XYZ file of C-alpha atoms in Angstrom:
222
model
C 0.054 0.030 0.008
C 2.688 2.406 0.867
C 5.915 3.491 -0.786
C 9.604 4.068 0.144
C 11.007 7.542 -0.182
C 13.935 9.545 1.119
C 13.751 12.551 3.484
C 16.366 15.206 4.203
C 16.830 16.716 7.710
C 17.816 20.379 8.285
C 21.475 19.283 8.632
C 21.244 17.657 5.122
C 21.220 14.134 6.620
C 19.237 11.936 4.186
C 17.236 9.209 5.597
C 14.818 6.561 4.305
C 11.019 6.540 5.174
C 7.936 4.578 4.418
C 4.743 6.531 3.619
C 1.079 5.544 2.851
C -1.833 7.785 1.946
C -5.558 7.249 2.431
C -8.212 6.907 -0.146
C -9.905 10.350 -0.443
C -9.231 13.414 1.520
C -6.837 13.033 4.567
C -7.929 13.441 8.031
C -4.443 14.788 8.993
C -0.860 13.178 9.204
C 0.605 10.742 11.584
C 4.360 10.017 12.008
C 5.017 6.484 13.255
C 8.042 6.093 15.359
C 9.801 2.684 15.212
C 10.850 0.304 17.918
C 14.476 -0.716 18.115
C 13.969 -3.228 15.460
C 13.872 -0.586 12.676
C 11.312 0.180 10.016
C 10.254 -3.465 9.679
C 7.147 -5.231 8.412
C 5.260 -4.381 11.697
C 6.043 -0.663 11.375
C 5.139 -0.623 7.759
C 1.878 -2.492 8.398
C 1.120 0.076 11.242
C 1.730 2.926 8.656
C -0.736 1.210 6.283
C -3.260 0.682 9.009
C -3.298 4.340 9.919
C -3.641 5.220 6.237
C -6.667 3.004 6.148
C -7.963 5.094 9.054
C -7.852 8.156 6.829
C -4.382 9.612 7.800
C -1.352 10.246 5.726
C 1.239 8.113 7.624
C 5.013 7.903 7.490
C 7.773 6.118 9.382
C 11.236 7.669 9.229
C 14.171 5.311 9.465
C 15.933 6.683 12.658
C 18.711 4.396 12.695
C 20.021 5.663 9.113
C 22.438 8.003 10.787
C 24.433 5.141 12.041
C 23.374 2.080 9.906
C 21.170 2.267 6.842
C 18.367 -0.252 6.184
C 18.652 -1.748 9.740
C 15.731 -4.188 9.978
C 16.344 -6.503 12.908
C 14.651 -9.726 13.999
C 12.619 -10.166 17.107
C 15.239 -12.237 18.870
C 18.099 -11.796 21.392
C 20.498 -10.831 18.729
C 18.136 -8.386 17.138
C 17.345 -6.884 20.489
C 21.143 -6.500 21.358
C 21.915 -4.828 18.025
C 18.848 -2.618 18.344
C 19.887 -1.460 21.800
C 23.343 -0.743 20.448
C 21.982 1.364 17.630
C 19.661 3.151 19.998
C 22.490 3.898 22.339
C 24.320 5.655 19.468
C 21.488 8.069 18.791
C 21.573 11.727 19.813
C 17.958 12.920 20.695
C 18.493 16.241 19.058
C 19.433 14.537 15.701
C 16.446 12.105 16.085
C 14.161 15.059 16.387
C 15.498 16.517 13.259
C 14.662 13.336 11.511
C 11.158 13.375 12.872
C 10.703 16.924 11.835
C 11.720 15.975 8.312
C 8.934 13.466 8.312
C 6.522 15.960 9.765
C 7.351 18.404 6.943
C 6.821 15.653 4.366
C 3.220 15.075 5.491
C 2.413 18.572 6.533
C 0.021 19.265 3.712
C -2.316 16.656 5.123
C -3.341 19.094 7.914
C -2.543 18.655 11.584
C 0.191 16.116 12.302
C 0.513 13.681 15.304
C 3.105 11.301 16.296
C 2.717 7.654 17.634
C 5.684 5.810 18.885
C 6.322 2.351 20.260
C 9.178 1.291 22.654
C 12.145 3.536 21.634
C 9.579 5.328 19.537
C 7.330 6.006 22.461
C 10.245 7.910 24.029
C 10.812 9.761 20.868
C 7.229 10.803 20.598
C 7.516 12.204 24.045
C 10.412 14.487 22.911
C 8.471 15.415 19.820
C 5.555 16.502 21.849
C 7.894 18.954 23.648
C 10.106 20.033 20.760
C 8.278 19.527 17.396
C 5.271 21.109 15.587
C 2.781 18.409 16.342
C -0.679 18.459 17.522
C -0.878 15.207 19.391
C 1.406 12.497 20.598
C 0.807 8.882 21.636
C 3.649 7.111 23.602
C 3.640 3.336 23.918
C 5.902 1.956 26.690
C 8.676 4.579 26.125
C 11.270 3.636 28.878
C 13.309 6.936 28.421
C 10.216 8.927 29.345
C 10.856 8.098 32.952
C 14.315 9.730 33.100
C 13.029 12.641 31.031
C 9.762 13.422 32.829
C 10.931 17.069 33.097
C 10.125 17.644 29.391
C 7.135 19.900 28.879
C 4.809 18.835 26.069
C 3.240 21.573 23.871
C 0.371 19.388 22.701
C -2.063 16.646 24.052
C -0.282 13.442 25.005
C -1.450 9.919 25.750
C 0.586 7.114 27.511
C 0.168 3.407 27.196
C 2.128 1.036 29.614
C 2.307 -2.630 30.323
C 1.850 -3.591 33.911
C 4.282 -6.490 33.435
C 7.021 -4.636 31.541
C 10.225 -5.680 33.163
C 12.087 -2.688 31.729
C 9.632 -0.025 32.928
C 8.957 -0.195 36.754
C 5.536 0.877 37.683
C 6.908 3.303 40.436
C 8.582 5.196 37.584
C 5.272 5.249 35.710
C 3.600 6.532 38.745
C 6.204 9.276 38.968
C 5.672 10.308 35.394
C 1.815 10.369 36.091
C 2.333 12.420 39.203
C 4.554 14.913 37.204
C 1.900 15.172 34.452
C -1.545 14.470 35.982
C -3.451 15.923 33.043
C -2.044 13.348 30.542
C -4.281 10.312 30.118
C -2.138 7.353 31.060
C -3.274 3.714 30.877
C -1.556 0.683 32.425
C -2.687 -2.641 30.988
C -2.733 -5.583 33.421
C -1.073 -8.724 32.252
C 0.705 -6.912 29.354
C 4.468 -6.602 29.088
C 6.797 -4.578 26.972
C 5.865 -4.603 23.266
C 2.304 -5.744 23.913
C 1.005 -3.958 20.685
C 3.202 -5.724 18.308
C 1.515 -8.865 16.892
C 4.745 -10.318 15.707
C 6.350 -10.349 19.146
C 5.949 -13.012 21.760
C 4.999 -10.359 24.191
C 1.933 -9.539 22.040
C -1.181 -9.056 24.195
C -4.259 -8.972 21.837
C -6.803 -7.485 24.380
C -4.369 -4.664 25.624
C -3.360 -3.979 22.037
C -6.975 -3.588 20.841
C -7.964 -1.441 23.772
C -4.907 0.737 23.464
C -5.434 1.249 19.751
C -9.102 2.062 20.198
C -8.144 4.818 22.812
C -5.274 5.977 20.446
C -7.648 6.447 17.493
C -10.289 8.168 19.594
C -7.577 10.536 20.845
C -6.255 11.256 17.542
C -9.745 11.836 16.126
C -10.231 14.453 18.794
C -6.880 16.219 18.421
C -5.970 15.602 14.645
C -9.228 14.972 12.785
């Protein structure tokens, strides 16, 4: 459904992206932010699904600054490589790449960001630093240590109660720091619960979270 393209950030870095457009007039735009596994089949499918909901959707390849076309498997080796690539990222550069994606779909109207895992943290930074109208953050672990960011748009959080990498006391602190942000903790769900290709997939939590996400985006994007 979608197409591959190239984006250029303000520092002239060129990165790959995957973009899909809806049938008919767009309701707005959505930037989908990857997990540590790259712009893989799951992320491309997510882009396609948001296009089916009426949005122009795009996923920038955030690892391209360090390794182009990095698509990793959902196993221990893939996770280790993904963590290494994530560790090499500079958040300021990442936001430049997200901003390039925002500009690419800006003609669609209001633009939101939806991020998963690493992308959940990036969506949090984008809410504070980028020109977006809404941000949805799925289990972004770095949000806990960056709770002092001040979002400039409506935000929604999704967390897994059984996420071994994101302690609930940290989630509770984020919620206390930002009591106006709708924040949902899903019982029985762990990290990556929204990804149907991962062993941690939790169908009920994923469905409920996406229903809430779409309603939130409808309210704030269109």
